Amino acid sequence: TGLAIAMQSRGEHSTGVSGINSETCKVFKLAMTAEEFVATPKFREVVHSKYDIVIGHTRLATRGYAVNDDNAHPFLYGNIMGCHNGSVSNIDDISKKFEEEFTVDSQAIFYLLQKYSNDYHKTFSELSGRFAVTWFDVNQPFTLYMIRDDNPIFIVKIPEIDSLFYASDM
């Protein structure tokens, strides 16, 4: 909750979270500020459940993309669920090459990860832009992937609760 509110400064247009464990994967996202979002019963349900991994995002709509629930992160493509801070500068090339329409440039990342069976080397070799990306494969509920290029990811380990937290701001 505190991390979502702290990251609201990165974007106030929408907020979302997704949690996964060996039994289930849930996603909840809305076009609202993190402060409003964390007050919803559905948010509390996700973060207070027994998930092994929880990812979240606060979004600033860039490049003219609409502010709505569908355009909020995390995005699910097949079995790939993820969040992206940054921009995909070759989104038009990706759209044409694969004959896919994306309402948010970040969707291309998770589309390619799904298409290439989570081969992140192949995926990111086709993408240009700035990235701080976190994602998981719902078929691997105990593995969180992170990659960055020109955008930060800060990670802190809290041994007392055996947890890692990450954010785009220190």
JSON list of C-alpha atoms in Angstrom, two decimals:
[
{"chain": "A", "resi": 1, "resn": "THR", "atom": "CA", "xyz": [0.00, 0.00, 0.00]},
{"chain": "A", "resi": 2, "resn": "GLY", "atom": "CA", "xyz": [2.75, 2.41, 0.97]},
{"chain": "A", "resi": 3, "resn": "LEU", "atom": "CA", "xyz": [4.77, 1.59, -2.12]},
{"chain": "A", "resi": 4, "resn": "ALA", "atom": "CA", "xyz": [1.77, 2.16, -4.41]},
{"chain": "A", "resi": 5, "resn": "ILE", "atom": "CA", "xyz": [1.12, 5.56, -2.87]},
{"chain": "A", "resi": 6, "resn": "ALA", "atom": "CA", "xyz": [4.82, 6.49, -3.01]},
{"chain": "A", "resi": 7, "resn": "MET", "atom": "CA", "xyz": [4.95, 5.56, -6.70]},
{"chain": "A", "resi": 8, "resn": "GLN", "atom": "CA", "xyz": [1.87, 7.64, -7.47]},
{"chain": "A", "resi": 9, "resn": "SER", "atom": "CA", "xyz": [4.28, 10.47, -8.26]},
{"chain": "A", "resi": 10, "resn": "ARG", "atom": "CA", "xyz": [5.35, 8.39, -11.31]},
{"chain": "A", "resi": 11, "resn": "GLY", "atom": "CA", "xyz": [1.80, 8.49, -12.67]},
{"chain": "A", "resi": 12, "resn": "GLU", "atom": "CA", "xyz": [-1.68, 9.33, -11.46]},
{"chain": "A", "resi": 13, "resn": "HIS", "atom": "CA", "xyz": [-3.78, 8.14, -14.40]},
{"chain": "A", "resi": 14, "resn": "SER", "atom": "CA", "xyz": [-4.18, 4.50, -13.37]},
{"chain": "A", "resi": 15, "resn": "THR", "atom": "CA", "xyz": [-3.03, 1.90, -10.87]},
{"chain": "A", "resi": 16, "resn": "GLY", "atom": "CA", "xyz": [-2.94, -1.88, -10.91]},
{"chain": "A", "resi": 17, "resn": "VAL", "atom": "CA", "xyz": [-1.71, -4.97, -9.09]},
{"chain": "A", "resi": 18, "resn": "SER", "atom": "CA", "xyz": [-1.42, -8.65, -9.84]},
{"chain": "A", "resi": 19, "resn": "GLY", "atom": "CA", "xyz": [-0.68, -11.51, -7.49]},
{"chain": "A", "resi": 20, "resn": "ILE", "atom": "CA", "xyz": [0.29, -15.12, -8.14]},
{"chain": "A", "resi": 21, "resn": "ASN", "atom": "CA", "xyz": [0.85, -18.29, -6.17]},
{"chain": "A", "resi": 22, "resn": "SER", "atom": "CA", "xyz": [0.80, -21.98, -7.08]},
{"chain": "A", "resi": 23, "resn": "GLU", "atom": "CA", "xyz": [-3.01, -22.02, -7.12]},
{"chain": "A", "resi": 24, "resn": "THR", "atom": "CA", "xyz": [-4.16, -18.77, -8.72]},
{"chain": "A", "resi": 25, "resn": "CYS", "atom": "CA", "xyz": [-3.31, -15.52, -10.45]},
{"chain": "A", "resi": 26, "resn": "LYS", "atom": "CA", "xyz": [-5.39, -12.35, -9.97]},
{"chain": "A", "resi": 27, "resn": "VAL", "atom": "CA", "xyz": [-5.18, -8.93, -11.57]},
{"chain": "A", "resi": 28, "resn": "PHE", "atom": "CA", "xyz": [-6.97, -5.74, -10.56]},
{"chain": "A", "resi": 29, "resn": "LYS", "atom": "CA", "xyz": [-6.48, -2.39, -12.26]},
{"chain": "A", "resi": 30, "resn": "LEU", "atom": "CA", "xyz": [-8.43, 0.85, -12.55]},
{"chain": "A", "resi": 31, "resn": "ALA", "atom": "CA", "xyz": [-8.05, 4.30, -14.07]},
{"chain": "A", "resi": 32, "resn": "MET", "atom": "CA", "xyz": [-7.56, 6.12, -10.77]},
{"chain": "A", "resi": 33, "resn": "THR", "atom": "CA", "xyz": [-4.80, 7.41, -8.53]},
{"chain": "A", "resi": 34, "resn": "ALA", "atom": "CA", "xyz": [-2.99, 5.03, -6.21]},
{"chain": "A", "resi": 35, "resn": "GLU", "atom": "CA", "xyz": [-4.50, 6.82, -3.21]},
{"chain": "A", "resi": 36, "resn": "GLU", "atom": "CA", "xyz": [-8.01, 6.05, -4.47]},
{"chain": "A", "resi": 37, "resn": "PHE", "atom": "CA", "xyz": [-7.03, 2.55, -5.63]},
{"chain": "A", "resi": 38, "resn": "VAL", "atom": "CA", "xyz": [-5.61, 1.35, -2.30]},
{"chain": "A", "resi": 39, "resn": "ALA", "atom": "CA", "xyz": [-8.89, 2.29, -0.59]},
{"chain": "A", "resi": 40, "resn": "THR", "atom": "CA", "xyz": [-10.86, -0.23, -2.69]},
{"chain": "A", "resi": 41, "resn": "PRO", "atom": "CA", "xyz": [-11.91, -3.60, -1.22]},
{"chain": "A", "resi": 42, "resn": "LYS", "atom": "CA", "xyz": [-10.57, -5.42, -4.30]},
{"chain": "A", "resi": 43, "resn": "PHE", "atom": "CA", "xyz": [-7.07, -3.98, -3.78]},
{"chain": "A", "resi": 44, "resn": "ARG", "atom": "CA", "xyz": [-7.07, -5.07, -0.14]},
{"chain": "A", "resi": 45, "resn": "GLU", "atom": "CA", "xyz": [-8.20, -8.53, -1.27]},
{"chain": "A", "resi": 46, "resn": "VAL", "atom": "CA", "xyz": [-5.24, -8.85, -3.64]},
{"chain": "A", "resi": 47, "resn": "VAL", "atom": "CA", "xyz": [-2.53, -7.54, -1.33]},
{"chain": "A", "resi": 48, "resn": "HIS", "atom": "CA", "xyz": [-3.79, -9.39, 1.75]},
{"chain": "A", "resi": 49, "resn": "SER", "atom": "CA", "xyz": [-4.02, -12.75, -0.03]},
{"chain": "A", "resi": 50, "resn": "LYS", "atom": "CA", "xyz": [-1.24, -15.30, 0.23]},
{"chain": "A", "resi": 51, "resn": "TYR", "atom": "CA", "xyz": [0.51, -14.52, -3.04]},
{"chain": "A", "resi": 52, "resn": "ASP", "atom": "CA", "xyz": [4.17, -15.38, -3.49]},
{"chain": "A", "resi": 53, "resn": "ILE", "atom": "CA", "xyz": [4.64, -12.55, -6.00]},
{"chain": "A", "resi": 54, "resn": "VAL", "atom": "CA", "xyz": [2.75, -9.26, -6.27]},
{"chain": "A", "resi": 55, "resn": "ILE", "atom": "CA", "xyz": [3.57, -6.76, -9.00]},
{"chain": "A", "resi": 56, "resn": "GLY", "atom": "CA", "xyz": [2.09, -3.31, -9.34]},
{"chain": "A", "resi": 57, "resn": "HIS", "atom": "CA", "xyz": [2.20, -0.15, -11.37]},
{"chain": "A", "resi": 58, "resn": "THR", "atom": "CA", "xyz": [1.10, 3.45, -11.38]},
{"chain": "A", "resi": 59, "resn": "ARG", "atom": "CA", "xyz": [0.70, 4.85, -14.88]},
{"chain": "A", "resi": 60, "resn": "LEU", "atom": "CA", "xyz": [1.10, 8.20, -16.52]},
{"chain": "A", "resi": 61, "resn": "ALA", "atom": "CA", "xyz": [-0.57, 8.01, -19.93]},
{"chain": "A", "resi": 62, "resn": "THR", "atom": "CA", "xyz": [1.99, 9.08, -22.52]},
{"chain": "A", "resi": 63, "resn": "ARG", "atom": "CA", "xyz": [2.07, 9.27, -26.31]},
{"chain": "A", "resi": 64, "resn": "GLY", "atom": "CA", "xyz": [-1.62, 10.24, -26.35]},
{"chain": "A", "resi": 65, "resn": "TYR", "atom": "CA", "xyz": [-2.99, 6.93, -25.10]},
{"chain": "A", "resi": 66, "resn": "ALA", "atom": "CA", "xyz": [-6.40, 6.95, -23.47]},
{"chain": "A", "resi": 67, "resn": "VAL", "atom": "CA", "xyz": [-6.82, 6.83, -19.72]},
{"chain": "A", "resi": 68, "resn": "ASN", "atom": "CA", "xyz": [-9.07, 3.84, -18.99]},
{"chain": "A", "resi": 69, "resn": "ASP", "atom": "CA", "xyz": [-9.07, 0.59, -17.03]},
{"chain": "A", "resi": 70, "resn": "ASP", "atom": "CA", "xyz": [-7.92, -1.50, -20.00]},
{"chain": "A", "resi": 71, "resn": "ASN", "atom": "CA", "xyz": [-4.81, 0.63, -20.52]},
{"chain": "A", "resi": 72, "resn": "ALA", "atom": "CA", "xyz": [-3.71, 0.27, -16.89]},
{"chain": "A", "resi": 73, "resn": "HIS", "atom": "CA", "xyz": [-0.88, -2.12, -16.03]},
{"chain": "A", "resi": 74, "resn": "PRO", "atom": "CA", "xyz": [-0.32, -5.03, -15.41]},
{"chain": "A", "resi": 75, "resn": "PHE", "atom": "CA", "xyz": [-1.01, -6.54, -18.82]},
{"chain": "A", "resi": 76, "resn": "LEU", "atom": "CA", "xyz": [-1.79, -10.20, -19.44]},
{"chain": "A", "resi": 77, "resn": "TYR", "atom": "CA", "xyz": [-0.90, -11.82, -22.75]},
{"chain": "A", "resi": 78, "resn": "GLY", "atom": "CA", "xyz": [-1.50, -15.55, -22.69]},
{"chain": "A", "resi": 79, "resn": "ASN", "atom": "CA", "xyz": [0.47, -16.69, -19.67]},
{"chain": "A", "resi": 80, "resn": "ILE", "atom": "CA", "xyz": [2.66, -13.54, -19.38]},
{"chain": "A", "resi": 81, "resn": "MET", "atom": "CA", "xyz": [1.67, -10.87, -16.83]},
{"chain": "A", "resi": 82, "resn": "GLY", "atom": "CA", "xyz": [3.77, -7.73, -16.55]},
{"chain": "A", "resi": 83, "resn": "CYS", "atom": "CA", "xyz": [4.37, -4.05, -15.90]},
{"chain": "A", "resi": 84, "resn": "HIS", "atom": "CA", "xyz": [6.61, -1.61, -17.76]},
{"chain": "A", "resi": 85, "resn": "ASN", "atom": "CA", "xyz": [8.02, 1.78, -16.89]},
{"chain": "A", "resi": 86, "resn": "GLY", "atom": "CA", "xyz": [9.37, 3.56, -19.94]},
{"chain": "A", "resi": 87, "resn": "SER", "atom": "CA", "xyz": [8.54, 3.68, -23.62]},
{"chain": "A", "resi": 88, "resn": "VAL", "atom": "CA", "xyz": [8.76, 1.43, -26.65]},
{"chain": "A", "resi": 89, "resn": "SER", "atom": "CA", "xyz": [10.03, 3.72, -29.38]},
{"chain": "A", "resi": 90, "resn": "ASN", "atom": "CA", "xyz": [9.60, 1.23, -32.25]},
{"chain": "A", "resi": 91, "resn": "ILE", "atom": "CA", "xyz": [5.96, 0.39, -31.44]},
{"chain": "A", "resi": 92, "resn": "ASP", "atom": "CA", "xyz": [4.83, 1.17, -35.00]},
{"chain": "A", "resi": 93, "resn": "ASP", "atom": "CA", "xyz": [7.40, -1.27, -36.45]},
{"chain": "A", "resi": 94, "resn": "ILE", "atom": "CA", "xyz": [6.31, -4.01, -34.01]},
{"chain": "A", "resi": 95, "resn": "SER", "atom": "CA", "xyz": [2.63, -3.41, -34.83]},
{"chain": "A", "resi": 96, "resn": "LYS", "atom": "CA", "xyz": [3.26, -3.66, -38.57]},
{"chain": "A", "resi": 97, "resn": "LYS", "atom": "CA", "xyz": [5.59, -6.67, -38.36]},
{"chain": "A", "resi": 98, "resn": "PHE", "atom": "CA", "xyz": [3.14, -8.76, -36.34]},
{"chain": "A", "resi": 99, "resn": "GLU", "atom": "CA", "xyz": [-0.08, -7.16, -37.62]},
{"chain": "A", "resi": 100, "resn": "GLU", "atom": "CA", "xyz": [-1.11, -6.35, -34.04]},
{"chain": "A", "resi": 101, "resn": "GLU", "atom": "CA", "xyz": [-2.69, -3.22, -32.67]},
{"chain": "A", "resi": 102, "resn": "PHE", "atom": "CA", "xyz": [-1.62, -2.01, -29.24]},
{"chain": "A", "resi": 103, "resn": "THR", "atom": "CA", "xyz": [-3.42, 0.74, -27.34]},
{"chain": "A", "resi": 104, "resn": "VAL", "atom": "CA", "xyz": [-0.38, 1.13, -25.06]},
{"chain": "A", "resi": 105, "resn": "ASP", "atom": "CA", "xyz": [3.21, 0.72, -26.22]},
{"chain": "A", "resi": 106, "resn": "SER", "atom": "CA", "xyz": [4.01, -1.47, -23.19]},
{"chain": "A", "resi": 107, "resn": "GLN", "atom": "CA", "xyz": [1.65, -4.15, -24.48]},
{"chain": "A", "resi": 108, "resn": "ALA", "atom": "CA", "xyz": [4.13, -4.98, -27.26]},
{"chain": "A", "resi": 109, "resn": "ILE", "atom": "CA", "xyz": [6.63, -6.21, -24.66]},
{"chain": "A", "resi": 110, "resn": "PHE", "atom": "CA", "xyz": [4.26, -8.76, -23.14]},
{"chain": "A", "resi": 111, "resn": "TYR", "atom": "CA", "xyz": [2.88, -9.73, -26.54]},
{"chain": "A", "resi": 112, "resn": "LEU", "atom": "CA", "xyz": [6.41, -10.60, -27.70]},
{"chain": "A", "resi": 113, "resn": "LEU", "atom": "CA", "xyz": [7.28, -12.41, -24.46]},
{"chain": "A", "resi": 114, "resn": "GLN", "atom": "CA", "xyz": [4.19, -14.56, -24.99]},
{"chain": "A", "resi": 115, "resn": "LYS", "atom": "CA", "xyz": [4.89, -15.06, -28.69]},
{"chain": "A", "resi": 116, "resn": "TYR", "atom": "CA", "xyz": [8.48, -16.13, -28.00]},
{"chain": "A", "resi": 117, "resn": "SER", "atom": "CA", "xyz": [7.61, -18.40, -25.03]},
{"chain": "A", "resi": 118, "resn": "ASN", "atom": "CA", "xyz": [9.19, -16.04, -22.50]},
{"chain": "A", "resi": 119, "resn": "ASP", "atom": "CA", "xyz": [12.49, -15.86, -24.41]},
{"chain": "A", "resi": 120, "resn": "TYR", "atom": "CA", "xyz": [13.46, -12.43, -23.13]},
{"chain": "A", "resi": 121, "resn": "HIS", "atom": "CA", "xyz": [16.71, -12.32, -25.11]},
{"chain": "A", "resi": 122, "resn": "LYS", "atom": "CA", "xyz": [14.78, -12.61, -28.37]},
{"chain": "A", "resi": 123, "resn": "THR", "atom": "CA", "xyz": [12.01, -10.29, -27.17]},
{"chain": "A", "resi": 124, "resn": "PHE", "atom": "CA", "xyz": [14.24, -7.42, -26.09]},
{"chain": "A", "resi": 125, "resn": "SER", "atom": "CA", "xyz": [16.46, -7.73, -29.16]},
{"chain": "A", "resi": 126, "resn": "GLU", "atom": "CA", "xyz": [13.43, -6.63, -31.20]},
{"chain": "A", "resi": 127, "resn": "LEU", "atom": "CA", "xyz": [12.50, -3.69, -28.97]},
{"chain": "A", "resi": 128, "resn": "SER", "atom": "CA", "xyz": [13.88, -0.16, -28.82]},
{"chain": "A", "resi": 129, "resn": "GLY", "atom": "CA", "xyz": [13.21, 2.31, -26.07]},
{"chain": "A", "resi": 130, "resn": "ARG", "atom": "CA", "xyz": [13.60, 2.76, -22.35]},
{"chain": "A", "resi": 131, "resn": "PHE", "atom": "CA", "xyz": [12.71, -0.10, -20.05]},
{"chain": "A", "resi": 132, "resn": "ALA", "atom": "CA", "xyz": [12.20, -1.10, -16.48]},
{"chain": "A", "resi": 133, "resn": "VAL", "atom": "CA", "xyz": [10.09, -4.24, -16.83]},
{"chain": "A", "resi": 134, "resn": "THR", "atom": "CA", "xyz": [8.85, -6.83, -14.36]},
{"chain": "A", "resi": 135, "resn": "TRP", "atom": "CA", "xyz": [6.83, -9.88, -15.33]},
{"chain": "A", "resi": 136, "resn": "PHE", "atom": "CA", "xyz": [6.00, -13.44, -14.51]},
{"chain": "A", "resi": 137, "resn": "ASP", "atom": "CA", "xyz": [4.84, -16.50, -16.40]},
{"chain": "A", "resi": 138, "resn": "VAL", "atom": "CA", "xyz": [1.69, -17.90, -14.77]},
{"chain": "A", "resi": 139, "resn": "ASN", "atom": "CA", "xyz": [3.10, -21.38, -15.42]},
{"chain": "A", "resi": 140, "resn": "GLN", "atom": "CA", "xyz": [6.12, -20.53, -13.22]},
{"chain": "A", "resi": 141, "resn": "PRO", "atom": "CA", "xyz": [4.45, -18.99, -10.15]},
{"chain": "A", "resi": 142, "resn": "PHE", "atom": "CA", "xyz": [7.64, -18.65, -8.10]},
{"chain": "A", "resi": 143, "resn": "THR", "atom": "CA", "xyz": [9.76, -16.73, -10.63]},
{"chain": "A", "resi": 144, "resn": "LEU", "atom": "CA", "xyz": [9.74, -12.97, -11.13]},
{"chain": "A", "resi": 145, "resn": "TYR", "atom": "CA", "xyz": [11.66, -11.57, -14.09]},
{"chain": "A", "resi": 146, "resn": "MET", "atom": "CA", "xyz": [13.14, -8.06, -14.17]},
{"chain": "A", "resi": 147, "resn": "ILE", "atom": "CA", "xyz": [15.03, -6.26, -16.88]},
{"chain": "A", "resi": 148, "resn": "ARG", "atom": "CA", "xyz": [16.08, -2.68, -17.26]},
{"chain": "A", "resi": 149, "resn": "ASP", "atom": "CA", "xyz": [17.66, -0.58, -19.97]},
{"chain": "A", "resi": 150, "resn": "ASP", "atom": "CA", "xyz": [18.06, 3.14, -19.41]},
{"chain": "A", "resi": 151, "resn": "ASN", "atom": "CA", "xyz": [15.37, 3.16, -16.69]},
{"chain": "A", "resi": 152, "resn": "PRO", "atom": "CA", "xyz": [16.06, 2.31, -13.05]},
{"chain": "A", "resi": 153, "resn": "ILE", "atom": "CA", "xyz": [14.86, -0.55, -10.88]},
{"chain": "A", "resi": 154, "resn": "PHE", "atom": "CA", "xyz": [15.71, -0.31, -7.19]},
{"chain": "A", "resi": 155, "resn": "ILE", "atom": "CA", "xyz": [15.42, -3.49, -5.10]},
{"chain": "A", "resi": 156, "resn": "VAL", "atom": "CA", "xyz": [15.48, -3.82, -1.33]},
{"chain": "A", "resi": 157, "resn": "LYS", "atom": "CA", "xyz": [15.45, -7.03, 0.70]},
{"chain": "A", "resi": 158, "resn": "ILE", "atom": "CA", "xyz": [13.71, -7.05, 4.09]},
{"chain": "A", "resi": 159, "resn": "PRO", "atom": "CA", "xyz": [15.08, -10.16, 5.83]},
{"chain": "A", "resi": 160, "resn": "GLU", "atom": "CA", "xyz": [12.69, -9.89, 8.79]},
{"chain": "A", "resi": 161, "resn": "ILE", "atom": "CA", "xyz": [9.75, -10.65, 6.52]},
{"chain": "A", "resi": 162, "resn": "ASP", "atom": "CA", "xyz": [11.72, -12.62, 3.88]},
{"chain": "A", "resi": 163, "resn": "SER", "atom": "CA", "xyz": [10.59, -10.23, 1.14]},
{"chain": "A", "resi": 164, "resn": "LEU", "atom": "CA", "xyz": [11.94, -8.21, -1.75]},
{"chain": "A", "resi": 165, "resn": "PHE", "atom": "CA", "xyz": [10.42, -4.89, -2.82]},
{"chain": "A", "resi": 166, "resn": "TYR", "atom": "CA", "xyz": [11.21, -3.00, -6.00]},
{"chain": "A", "resi": 167, "resn": "ALA", "atom": "CA", "xyz": [10.39, 0.38, -7.51]},
{"chain": "A", "resi": 168, "resn": "SER", "atom": "CA", "xyz": [11.42, 2.78, -10.24]},
{"chain": "A", "resi": 169, "resn": "ASP", "atom": "CA", "xyz": [12.39, 5.43, -7.67]},
{"chain": "A", "resi": 170, "resn": "MET", "atom": "CA", "xyz": [14.82, 5.06, -4.82]}
]
